[in-house]
Tab-separated table of C-alpha atoms and ligand atoms in Angstrom:
chain	number	residue	atom	x	y	z
I	29	MET	CA	77.742	164.120	-14.835
I	30	ASP	CA	80.799	166.264	-15.641
I	31	MET	CA	80.512	169.960	-14.866
I	32	PRO	CA	80.881	172.173	-17.946
I	33	LEU	CA	83.830	174.308	-16.881
I	34	GLU	CA	84.016	177.981	-17.698
I	35	THR	CA	87.580	178.720	-18.584
I	36	GLN	CA	87.492	182.438	-17.979
I	37	THR	CA	87.060	183.685	-14.420
I	38	GLN	CA	84.385	186.357	-14.455
I	39	ALA	CA	83.778	189.377	-12.227
I	40	PRO	CA	82.446	188.595	-8.744
I	41	LEU	CA	78.815	189.236	-7.918
I	42	VAL	CA	78.596	192.418	-5.839
I	43	ASP	CA	75.240	194.177	-5.434
I	44	ALA	CA	74.420	197.883	-5.134
I	45	PHE	CA	74.740	197.670	-1.327
I	46	GLY	CA	78.233	196.189	-1.479
I	47	ARG	CA	77.127	192.660	-0.549
I	48	THR	CA	79.123	189.921	-2.287
I	49	ILE	CA	77.090	186.919	-3.381
I	50	THR	CA	78.793	183.610	-2.663
I	51	TYR	CA	75.887	181.322	-1.831
I	52	LEU	CA	73.395	179.837	-4.292
I	53	ARG	CA	70.262	178.030	-3.183
I	54	LEU	CA	68.969	176.023	-6.071
I	55	SER	CA	65.560	174.407	-6.239
I	56	VAL	CA	65.850	171.304	-8.420
I	57	THR	CA	62.143	170.409	-8.472
I	58	ASP	CA	58.836	171.838	-7.283
I	59	ARG	CA	57.512	168.309	-6.616
I	60	CYS	CA	57.383	166.676	-3.239
I	61	ASP	CA	56.247	163.453	-1.612
I	62	PHE	CA	54.858	165.436	1.375
I	63	ARG	CA	52.233	168.182	1.555
I	64	CYS	CA	53.263	170.135	4.675
I	65	VAL	CA	50.418	172.373	5.775
I	66	TYR	CA	52.510	175.568	5.984
I	67	CYS	CA	54.142	174.925	2.611
I	68	MET	CA	51.643	173.522	0.108
I	69	SER	CA	47.961	172.985	-0.296
I	70	GLU	CA	46.949	169.336	-0.424
I	71	HIS	CA	45.960	169.589	-4.079
I	72	MET	CA	49.001	171.451	-5.236
I	73	THR	CA	49.393	171.706	-9.017
I	74	PHE	CA	52.945	171.109	-10.174
I	75	LEU	CA	54.715	172.544	-13.182
I	76	PRO	CA	54.872	170.722	-16.518
I	77	LYS	CA	58.197	168.834	-16.716
I	78	LYS	CA	59.262	170.715	-19.865
I	79	ASP	CA	59.346	173.934	-17.853
I	80	LEU	CA	61.994	172.545	-15.508
I	81	LEU	CA	65.663	173.067	-16.185
I	82	THR	CA	67.251	169.809	-17.315
I	83	LEU	CA	70.076	168.401	-15.215
I	84	GLU	CA	72.516	169.536	-17.919
I	85	GLU	CA	71.104	173.072	-17.714
I	86	LEU	CA	71.349	173.002	-13.921
I	87	SER	CA	75.003	171.975	-14.257
I	88	ARG	CA	75.753	174.765	-16.705
I	89	LEU	CA	74.066	177.247	-14.433
I	90	CYS	CA	76.055	176.140	-11.382
I	91	SER	CA	79.268	176.318	-13.347
I	92	ALA	CA	78.443	179.875	-14.484
I	93	PHE	CA	77.747	180.932	-10.892
I	94	MET	CA	80.957	179.311	-9.692
I	95	ALA	CA	82.861	181.327	-12.282
I	96	ARG	CA	81.327	184.414	-10.617
I	97	GLY	CA	82.504	183.514	-7.135
I	98	VAL	CA	79.717	181.329	-5.745
I	99	ARG	CA	81.417	178.988	-3.241
I	100	LYS	CA	78.484	177.210	-1.662
I	101	ILE	CA	75.492	175.561	-3.308
I	102	ARG	CA	72.479	174.235	-1.427
I	103	LEU	CA	70.008	172.059	-3.294
I	104	SER	CA	66.397	172.294	-2.248
I	105	GLY	CA	62.923	172.006	-3.683
I	106	GLY	CA	60.203	170.684	-3.408
I	107	GLU	CA	61.950	167.563	-2.255
I	108	PRO	CA	65.332	167.487	-4.020
I	109	LEU	CA	65.792	163.726	-3.622
I	110	VAL	CA	62.644	162.936	-5.632
I	111	ARG	CA	64.209	164.465	-8.761
I	112	ARG	CA	65.227	161.591	-11.033
I	113	GLY	CA	68.941	161.423	-11.847
I	114	LEU	CA	69.854	164.000	-9.214
I	115	LEU	CA	72.695	161.918	-7.843
I	116	SER	CA	74.800	162.140	-10.997
I	117	PHE	CA	74.294	165.914	-10.950
I	118	ILE	CA	75.421	166.023	-7.303
I	119	GLU	CA	78.455	163.898	-8.165
I	120	GLY	CA	79.436	166.503	-10.758
I	121	LEU	CA	79.161	169.289	-8.200
I	122	GLY	CA	80.876	167.195	-5.545
I	123	ALA	CA	83.903	166.835	-7.811
I	124	GLU	CA	84.302	170.634	-7.587
I	125	VAL	CA	84.442	170.710	-3.786
I	126	GLY	CA	87.898	171.804	-2.680
I	127	SER	CA	88.563	173.705	-5.915
I	128	GLY	CA	85.626	175.633	-7.433
I	129	LEU	CA	83.345	175.098	-4.442
I	130	ASP	CA	83.682	175.052	-0.655
I	131	GLU	CA	80.532	173.069	-0.090
I	132	ILE	CA	77.629	171.286	-1.714
I	133	THR	CA	74.730	170.601	0.599
I	134	LEU	CA	71.003	170.005	0.574
I	135	THR	CA	67.805	170.554	2.507
I	136	THR	CA	65.550	167.522	2.529
I	137	ASN	CA	62.461	166.163	4.251
I	138	GLY	CA	64.485	162.999	4.919
I	139	SER	CA	62.082	160.555	3.289
I	140	GLN	CA	64.616	159.306	0.720
I	141	LEU	CA	67.760	159.386	2.863
I	142	GLY	CA	67.609	155.657	3.553
I	143	ARG	CA	68.265	155.149	-0.174
I	144	PHE	CA	70.665	157.994	-0.814
I	145	ALA	CA	72.714	158.759	2.324
I	146	ASP	CA	75.772	156.648	1.436
I	147	ASP	CA	75.791	157.878	-2.163
I	148	LEU	CA	75.517	161.495	-1.037
I	149	TYR	CA	78.534	161.069	1.192
I	150	ALA	CA	80.465	159.342	-1.578
I	151	ALA	CA	79.557	162.235	-3.904
I	152	GLY	CA	81.202	164.755	-1.571
I	153	VAL	CA	78.262	165.969	0.517
I	154	ARG	CA	79.265	166.344	4.177
I	155	ARG	CA	76.406	168.246	5.798
I	156	ILE	CA	72.664	168.216	5.216
I	157	ASN	CA	69.608	169.866	6.751
I	158	VAL	CA	66.619	167.672	7.515
I	159	SER	CA	63.263	169.303	8.171
I	160	LEU	CA	61.402	167.762	11.098
I	161	ASP	CA	58.698	169.476	13.138
I	162	THR	CA	57.597	166.754	15.564
I	163	LEU	CA	58.533	163.318	16.901
I	164	ASP	CA	54.908	162.367	17.415
I	165	ASP	CA	53.629	159.948	14.760
I	166	ALA	CA	50.101	161.309	14.549
I	167	LYS	CA	51.213	164.940	14.577
I	168	PHE	CA	53.800	164.214	11.898
I	169	LYS	CA	51.000	162.898	9.704
I	170	ASP	CA	48.919	165.980	10.461
I	171	ILE	CA	51.626	168.472	9.543
I	172	THR	CA	53.107	166.685	6.503
I	173	ARG	CA	49.754	165.189	5.416
I	174	TRP	CA	51.523	162.441	3.395
I	175	GLY	CA	54.720	161.781	5.365
I	176	ARG	CA	55.622	158.766	7.512
I	177	LEU	CA	57.733	159.506	10.578
I	178	PRO	CA	59.496	156.102	10.871
I	179	GLN	CA	60.782	156.480	7.304
I	180	VAL	CA	62.233	159.912	8.096
I	181	LEU	CA	63.808	158.743	11.362
I	182	ALA	CA	65.366	155.782	9.540
I	183	GLY	CA	66.629	158.242	6.931
I	184	ILE	CA	68.262	160.391	9.609
I	185	ASP	CA	69.889	157.274	11.102
I	186	ALA	CA	71.209	156.336	7.665
I	187	ALA	CA	72.614	159.834	7.165
I	188	LEU	CA	74.409	159.809	10.519
I	189	ALA	CA	75.731	156.296	9.886
I	190	ALA	CA	77.017	157.432	6.488
I	191	GLY	CA	79.047	160.154	8.222
I	192	LEU	CA	76.907	163.130	7.231
I	193	ALA	CA	76.538	165.960	9.740
I	194	VAL	CA	72.793	166.528	10.113
I	195	LYS	CA	71.124	169.744	11.213
I	196	ILE	CA	67.430	169.579	12.021
I	197	ASN	CA	65.199	172.429	10.812
I	198	THR	CA	61.980	172.892	12.738
I	199	VAL	CA	59.233	175.330	11.827
I	200	ALA	CA	57.673	176.644	15.031
I	201	VAL	CA	53.906	176.417	14.661
I	202	ARG	CA	51.682	177.832	17.371
I	203	GLY	CA	49.424	175.283	18.996
I	204	PHE	CA	51.136	172.459	17.136
I	205	ASN	CA	54.697	171.904	18.312
I	206	ASP	CA	55.410	174.784	20.717
I	207	THR	CA	55.259	172.585	23.815
I	208	GLU	CA	57.265	169.807	22.143
I	209	ILE	CA	60.199	171.928	21.003
I	210	PRO	CA	62.317	171.463	24.174
I	211	SER	CA	62.106	167.662	23.844
I	212	LEU	CA	62.819	167.871	20.103
I	213	ILE	CA	65.972	169.858	20.904
I	214	ALA	CA	66.999	167.378	23.617
I	215	TRP	CA	66.502	164.515	21.128
I	216	ALA	CA	68.577	166.263	18.429
I	217	HIS	CA	71.388	167.277	20.778
I	218	GLY	CA	71.474	163.752	22.213
I	219	ARG	CA	72.422	162.595	18.709
I	220	GLU	CA	74.930	165.381	18.073
I	221	MET	CA	72.625	167.242	15.723
I	222	ASP	CA	72.113	171.006	15.931
I	223	LEU	CA	68.556	172.247	15.568
I	224	THR	CA	67.371	175.471	13.948
I	225	LEU	CA	63.967	176.944	14.662
I	226	ILE	CA	62.188	178.828	11.867
I	227	GLU	CA	59.281	181.238	12.111
I	228	THR	CA	56.492	180.577	9.616
I	229	MET	CA	56.701	182.953	6.692
I	230	PRO	CA	53.826	184.194	4.564
I	231	MET	CA	54.689	182.292	1.381
I	232	GLY	CA	51.930	181.170	-0.993
I	233	ASP	CA	48.304	180.264	-0.507
I	234	ILE	CA	47.969	177.264	1.825
I	235	GLU	CA	44.307	177.060	2.862
I	236	ASP	CA	45.181	177.649	6.548
I	237	ASP	CA	45.396	180.867	8.563
I	238	ARG	CA	49.019	182.062	8.612
I	239	PHE	CA	48.831	184.322	11.588
I	240	GLY	CA	47.286	181.545	13.638
I	241	GLN	CA	50.419	179.467	12.874
I	242	TYR	CA	52.854	182.222	13.743
I	243	LEU	CA	54.898	181.799	16.911
I	244	PRO	CA	57.505	184.506	17.605
I	245	LEU	CA	60.812	182.853	18.432
I	246	SER	CA	61.577	185.564	21.001
I	247	ASP	CA	58.764	184.018	23.119
I	248	LEU	CA	60.101	180.546	22.508
I	249	ARG	CA	63.605	181.513	23.582
I	250	GLN	CA	62.249	182.489	26.985
I	251	THR	CA	60.669	179.050	27.326
I	252	LEU	CA	63.936	177.369	26.338
I	253	GLU	CA	65.796	179.369	28.957
I	254	GLN	CA	63.750	177.556	31.595
I	255	HIS	CA	65.385	174.310	30.398
I	256	TRP	CA	68.961	175.301	29.563
I	257	THR	CA	71.499	178.067	29.964
I	258	LEU	CA	71.740	179.615	26.495
I	259	THR	CA	74.953	181.337	25.457
I	260	ASP	CA	74.907	183.558	22.362
I	261	LEU	CA	77.467	182.504	19.765
I	262	PRO	CA	79.175	184.886	17.349
I	263	ASP	CA	77.683	184.855	13.867
I	264	GLN	CA	79.874	182.705	11.650
I	265	THR	CA	77.502	181.923	8.819
I	266	GLY	CA	76.641	185.347	7.406
I	267	GLY	CA	73.182	183.794	7.079
I	268	PRO	CA	69.845	184.470	8.704
I	269	ALA	CA	70.300	182.117	11.681
I	270	ARG	CA	71.474	183.386	15.067
I	271	TYR	CA	72.957	180.596	17.181
I	272	VAL	CA	73.121	179.868	20.891
I	273	ARG	CA	74.738	176.985	22.724
I	274	ALA	CA	72.668	175.065	25.274
I	275	GLU	CA	75.351	174.666	27.922
I	276	GLN	CA	73.907	171.511	29.474
I	277	THR	CA	73.758	169.585	26.174
I	278	GLY	CA	76.665	171.243	24.367
I	279	GLY	CA	74.473	171.424	21.235
I	280	ARG	CA	73.568	174.509	19.209
I	281	ILE	CA	70.127	176.010	18.661
I	282	GLY	CA	69.582	178.341	15.701
I	283	PHE	CA	66.852	180.946	15.388
I	284	ILE	CA	65.655	182.145	11.987
I	285	THR	CA	63.409	185.097	12.674
I	286	PRO	CA	62.387	186.872	9.478
I	287	LEU	CA	59.382	188.455	11.148
I	288	THR	CA	60.873	189.648	14.408
I	289	HIS	CA	64.421	190.372	13.290
I	290	ASN	CA	65.588	191.521	9.908
I	291	PHE	CA	68.753	189.769	8.746
I	292	CYS	CA	69.151	191.280	5.303
I	293	GLU	CA	72.208	193.537	5.838
I	294	SER	CA	74.618	190.636	5.588
I	295	CYS	CA	72.752	188.662	2.918
I	296	ASN	CA	75.182	186.775	0.673
I	297	ARG	CA	72.661	184.565	-1.073
I	298	ILE	CA	70.496	184.219	-4.128
I	299	ARG	CA	67.914	181.650	-5.129
I	300	VAL	CA	67.175	179.986	-8.453
I	301	THR	CA	63.937	178.088	-8.976
I	302	CYS	CA	63.653	174.807	-10.839
I	303	THR	CA	62.468	176.743	-13.907
I	304	GLY	CA	65.507	179.016	-13.836
I	305	GLU	CA	63.981	182.125	-12.238
I	306	LEU	CA	66.635	183.998	-10.291
I	307	TYR	CA	65.304	185.576	-7.086
I	308	THR	CA	67.740	187.843	-5.316
I	309	CYS	CA	65.445	188.093	-2.264
I	310	LEU	CA	63.154	185.469	-0.715
I	311	GLY	CA	60.725	188.151	0.403
I	312	GLN	CA	60.439	190.359	-2.691
I	313	PRO	CA	58.540	189.684	-5.913
I	314	GLY	CA	61.116	190.547	-8.618
I	315	SER	CA	62.876	187.779	-10.542
I	316	ILE	CA	64.945	187.402	-13.708
I	317	ASP	CA	64.593	184.524	-16.134
I	318	LEU	CA	67.778	182.530	-16.728
I	319	ARG	CA	66.165	179.684	-18.675
I	320	ASN	CA	65.843	181.590	-21.944
I	321	PRO	CA	69.441	182.821	-21.900
I	322	LEU	CA	70.487	179.228	-21.158
I	323	ARG	CA	68.371	177.808	-23.983
I	324	LEU	CA	69.030	180.520	-26.579
I	325	SER	CA	72.749	179.957	-26.831
I	326	ASP	CA	75.484	177.541	-25.783
I	327	ASP	CA	77.631	180.540	-25.071
I	328	ASN	CA	77.075	181.922	-21.534
I	329	ALA	CA	77.321	185.619	-22.484
I	330	LEU	CA	73.531	186.161	-22.368
I	331	LEU	CA	73.335	184.254	-19.116
I	332	HIS	CA	75.961	186.432	-17.438
I	333	THR	CA	74.221	189.597	-18.639
I	334	ALA	CA	70.956	188.396	-17.094
I	335	ILE	CA	72.742	187.522	-13.838
I	336	ASP	CA	74.381	190.973	-13.738
I	337	THR	CA	71.020	192.693	-14.241
I	338	ALA	CA	69.492	190.739	-11.363
I	339	ILE	CA	72.373	191.332	-8.955
I	340	ALA	CA	72.408	195.072	-9.669
I	341	ASP	CA	68.744	195.142	-8.600
I	342	LYS	CA	69.029	192.941	-5.489
I	343	PRO	CA	66.637	194.571	-3.000
I	344	LYS	CA	67.908	195.916	0.291
I	345	GLY	CA	65.705	193.493	2.215
I	346	HIS	CA	62.323	191.859	2.639
I	347	ASP	CA	59.223	193.470	4.108
I	348	PHE	CA	57.780	190.605	6.173
I	349	ARG	CA	56.414	191.989	9.408
I	350	ILE	CA	53.533	191.754	11.834
I	351	GLN	CA	51.167	194.708	11.872
I	352	ASP	CA	47.777	194.980	13.562
I	353	GLY	CA	47.636	191.228	14.097
I	354	LYS	CA	48.347	190.446	10.448
I	355	MET	CA	51.364	189.190	8.509
I	356	ILE	CA	52.444	191.871	6.067
I	357	GLY	CA	54.670	191.452	3.028
I	358	ALA	CA	53.198	188.115	1.943
I	359	MET	CA	54.478	186.505	-1.257
I	360	ASP	CA	52.115	184.751	-3.628
I	361	ARG	CA	54.691	182.050	-4.430
I	362	HIS	CA	55.148	178.965	-2.295
I	363	MET	CA	58.317	178.143	-0.420
I	364	SER	CA	58.566	174.995	-2.545
I	365	VAL	CA	59.119	177.248	-5.588
I	366	THR	CA	62.138	179.087	-4.247
I	367	GLY	CA	63.297	176.250	-2.006
I	368	GLY	CA	63.177	178.025	1.346
H	19	LIG	N1	61.398	169.480	1.011
H	19	LIG	C1	62.577	169.911	1.652
H	19	LIG	C2	62.348	170.087	3.135
H	19	LIG	O1	61.200	170.069	3.572
H	19	LIG	O2	63.343	170.240	3.842
H	19	LIG	C3	63.184	171.167	1.067
H	19	LIG	C4	62.258	172.271	0.659
H	19	LIG	S1	61.358	173.052	1.960
H	19	LIG	C5	60.435	174.260	1.067
H	19	LIG	C6	62.632	173.971	2.774
H	19	LIG	C7	62.301	174.449	4.167
H	19	LIG	O3	61.290	175.439	4.104
H	19	LIG	C8	61.778	173.378	5.118
H	19	LIG	O4	62.558	173.383	6.292
H	19	LIG	C9	60.369	173.825	5.428
H	19	LIG	O5	59.999	173.455	6.726
H	19	LIG	C10	60.465	175.313	5.242
H	19	LIG	N2	59.197	175.990	4.928
H	19	LIG	C11	58.285	175.687	3.976
H	19	LIG	N3	57.259	176.566	3.966
H	19	LIG	C12	57.538	177.477	4.953
H	19	LIG	C13	56.882	178.652	5.457
H	19	LIG	N4	55.751	179.102	4.938
H	19	LIG	N5	57.494	179.319	6.489
H	19	LIG	C14	58.668	178.890	7.018
H	19	LIG	N6	59.323	177.815	6.575
H	19	LIG	C15	58.773	177.102	5.568
H	20	LIG	FE1	57.627	169.196	0.731
H	20	LIG	FE2	59.527	170.429	2.114
H	20	LIG	FE3	57.289	171.746	1.408
H	20	LIG	FE4	57.131	169.848	3.228
H	20	LIG	S1	58.283	171.756	3.398
H	20	LIG	S2	55.738	170.089	1.450
H	20	LIG	S3	58.624	168.413	2.559
H	20	LIG	S4	58.803	170.977	0.032
């Protein structure tokens, strides 16, 4: 799919706190072939298809953001690779890498990588994140409810064989994978994959107790220090992850700690849902609709006005925190809506 090019270069996206937005995380579907316990309820209701942006609308949107200085786009979901026709959309974006874009990447549960890894590489994708919380078959079934571990491991193999750099994302869940995390890291580093640990965040109703799942990564770091010498690395991403190198493996470990460490000062990102809602903060409720401006006119003037309004109001930061044994600042939307 060809990208609709905007001829005129528009003003960059700078918010009221002087942060320049260069990174778009785009959810291309709310659907998923898994039902991870911290992400969705088992009987999740999905949106009617007509509410979703079409692939053409997604392309127009990306092109408009690129004209405003967005240099990196990450596709997410739901599970991005279950969206029909996504590959041709990725090919369109991939053709922009090196000119309009620095990078196109995606976050996936890995289930469809066996089918798509080679095509993703051919389309210009070079790095992907794969979410994986355990290497134990039975536990994998417990946490994803519907997932099959061998399929995901085969998908990761296919991605590595295709030449994609793979980073593993692992949500740290108390009482579930805390004791397994050192061996998960050793496994990832043994295959030249970095691994980033994520604290559970209070996103959406999920039937389970959030605080029971919460494991502060500061505690986990102490455990990891019993296995490896960890050297802090300078922040190169401008993102929420802080990285260390495990000296004995040479691999990197990332920590995303929304609850114990606030990373908002350097935030360069925005999120758009699969229905075209622009969220300028993962942890705040406000959003601006971009679907109507997209559908009302072929001209992007309305769209840019809506984007400007949202950026001017980008909040200073989120309010997730732990207080009196409870998670505060919870959002009523699921992570699968904004794509994590
Ligand atoms: N389906 C894809 C996947 O699982 O990688 C992409 C979407 S998923 C919503 C993106 C990331 O969000 C995954 O790494 C997932 O583990 C993480 N996630 C989902 N719900 C979360 C929560 N409540 N707290 C922290 N991370 C969460
Ligand atoms: Fe699906 Fe990803 Fe959510 Fe798991 S975390 S249910 S794979 S969207």
